[in-house]
XYZ file of C-alpha atoms in Angstrom:
155
model
C 111.636 -74.441 70.302
C 110.588 -73.088 67.092
C 108.099 -70.211 66.700
C 106.118 -69.515 63.820
C 104.373 -66.062 63.843
C 101.966 -65.026 61.012
C 99.364 -62.316 60.699
C 96.490 -62.267 58.324
C 94.038 -59.291 57.516
C 90.375 -60.287 56.892
C 87.589 -58.065 55.849
C 84.940 -59.462 58.231
C 83.813 -59.189 61.840
C 85.978 -61.154 64.179
C 83.234 -63.213 65.471
C 83.003 -64.560 61.988
C 86.706 -65.013 61.709
C 86.995 -66.732 65.106
C 84.214 -69.123 64.458
C 85.560 -70.023 61.033
C 89.011 -70.515 62.583
C 87.541 -73.190 65.128
C 85.518 -74.919 62.542
C 86.561 -78.538 61.821
C 84.903 -78.602 58.428
C 86.699 -75.475 57.271
C 89.990 -76.866 58.540
C 89.469 -80.039 56.658
C 88.701 -77.976 53.637
C 92.050 -76.040 54.086
C 93.904 -79.110 54.625
C 92.740 -81.255 51.677
C 96.205 -81.360 50.126
C 97.269 -83.475 53.217
C 93.921 -85.366 53.146
C 93.600 -84.387 56.699
C 90.367 -85.686 58.567
C 89.026 -85.267 61.940
C 88.760 -89.072 63.058
C 87.829 -88.612 66.949
C 86.606 -86.190 69.425
C 84.960 -83.087 67.717
C 84.749 -84.227 64.118
C 82.585 -81.349 62.518
C 81.263 -77.975 63.440
C 82.961 -75.663 66.087
C 85.263 -76.945 68.752
C 84.874 -75.439 72.128
C 86.786 -75.023 75.428
C 88.099 -78.281 76.808
C 87.078 -80.278 73.705
C 89.497 -82.516 71.680
C 90.021 -83.267 68.092
C 92.245 -86.014 66.568
C 93.435 -85.290 63.120
C 94.917 -87.892 60.576
C 96.566 -86.591 57.594
C 99.436 -87.453 55.291
C 102.613 -85.542 55.911
C 106.131 -86.085 54.321
C 104.629 -89.212 52.777
C 103.207 -90.630 56.030
C 99.948 -90.721 57.740
C 100.241 -89.233 61.141
C 97.795 -88.486 63.905
C 97.495 -85.418 66.147
C 95.370 -85.042 68.825
C 94.749 -81.375 70.229
C 92.716 -79.888 73.091
C 91.409 -76.399 73.424
C 92.633 -75.551 76.975
C 92.046 -71.769 76.659
C 89.224 -69.796 74.846
C 88.003 -66.152 75.410
C 85.308 -65.880 72.733
C 86.069 -63.842 69.746
C 89.450 -62.628 71.230
C 91.588 -65.864 71.419
C 92.013 -69.473 71.799
C 94.607 -72.007 72.100
C 95.055 -75.461 70.693
C 97.661 -77.773 72.182
C 98.655 -81.197 71.228
C 97.909 -84.085 73.744
C 99.120 -86.764 71.446
C 101.229 -86.698 68.346
C 104.736 -86.634 66.717
C 105.973 -83.434 68.444
C 107.889 -83.134 71.609
C 105.462 -80.069 72.255
C 102.955 -78.237 70.036
C 100.987 -75.056 71.005
C 99.164 -72.883 68.645
C 97.744 -69.533 69.904
C 95.065 -67.749 67.778
C 94.463 -64.046 68.375
C 91.885 -61.783 66.761
C 91.480 -58.078 66.793
C 89.010 -56.027 64.744
C 89.724 -52.500 63.554
C 87.212 -50.725 61.278
C 85.577 -53.869 60.078
C 88.881 -55.700 59.352
C 89.898 -58.575 61.521
C 93.722 -58.915 62.262
C 94.173 -62.732 62.911
C 97.565 -63.383 64.325
C 99.029 -67.085 64.677
C 101.590 -67.886 67.128
C 102.754 -71.490 66.765
C 105.383 -72.880 68.834
C 106.616 -76.413 68.764
C 109.580 -78.697 69.572
C 110.663 -81.419 67.340
C 111.235 -85.044 68.279
C 113.986 -87.131 66.908
C 116.869 -85.956 69.061
C 120.126 -84.497 67.210
C 117.970 -85.167 64.064
C 115.190 -82.929 64.904
C 116.786 -79.611 64.481
C 118.176 -80.020 61.035
C 114.778 -81.648 59.977
C 113.072 -78.665 61.306
C 115.444 -76.160 59.674
C 115.377 -77.957 56.343
C 111.716 -79.163 56.046
C 109.416 -78.890 58.901
C 109.082 -74.950 59.606
C 108.497 -74.368 56.076
C 105.874 -77.150 55.739
C 104.068 -75.947 58.803
C 104.258 -72.293 57.722
C 102.789 -73.094 54.273
C 100.081 -75.263 56.011
C 98.898 -72.367 58.059
C 99.294 -69.876 55.166
C 96.877 -72.186 53.143
C 94.569 -72.376 56.230
C 94.421 -68.693 56.512
C 93.787 -68.317 52.853
C 90.814 -70.534 53.116
C 89.634 -68.711 56.341
C 89.817 -65.573 54.622
C 87.741 -66.694 51.741
C 85.169 -68.337 53.952
C 84.876 -65.383 56.447
C 84.734 -62.710 53.851
C 81.995 -64.491 51.793
C 79.963 -65.264 54.923
C 80.437 -61.570 56.030
C 79.285 -60.275 52.560
C 76.033 -62.368 53.035
C 75.475 -61.283 56.450
C 73.302 -57.834 56.678
């Protein structure tokens, strides 16, 4: 199992960051380089507890689909998205939010297992972990911009 652990500081209240991070439209904006689109389940707006979304995007030159469910959500503190169908053996992304003095510390903990038997580990080491890390970093950059912009407009 591979773990990616990232922390992002965002100058916005955690409720704004939390909602931006579960907003399907914001995710699509952040994933434009992979042409990722929500094609089933919740396809726009906020995803909530026990709802699903199916994504279709181009990764490594192939169009892939990935269906996730939100099995755990504690509003404004954390939520989990977990793969139900897709190309991983397992995939669980935990999102944590903590606000300190008007700054939200958003923590991503992504754990996944690669498929492809003995070929999965070298593929992960050489390509996949870096690809997923960059994907989340780009997502977080967009979340930061969207959240800080919204926060500056909120009285």
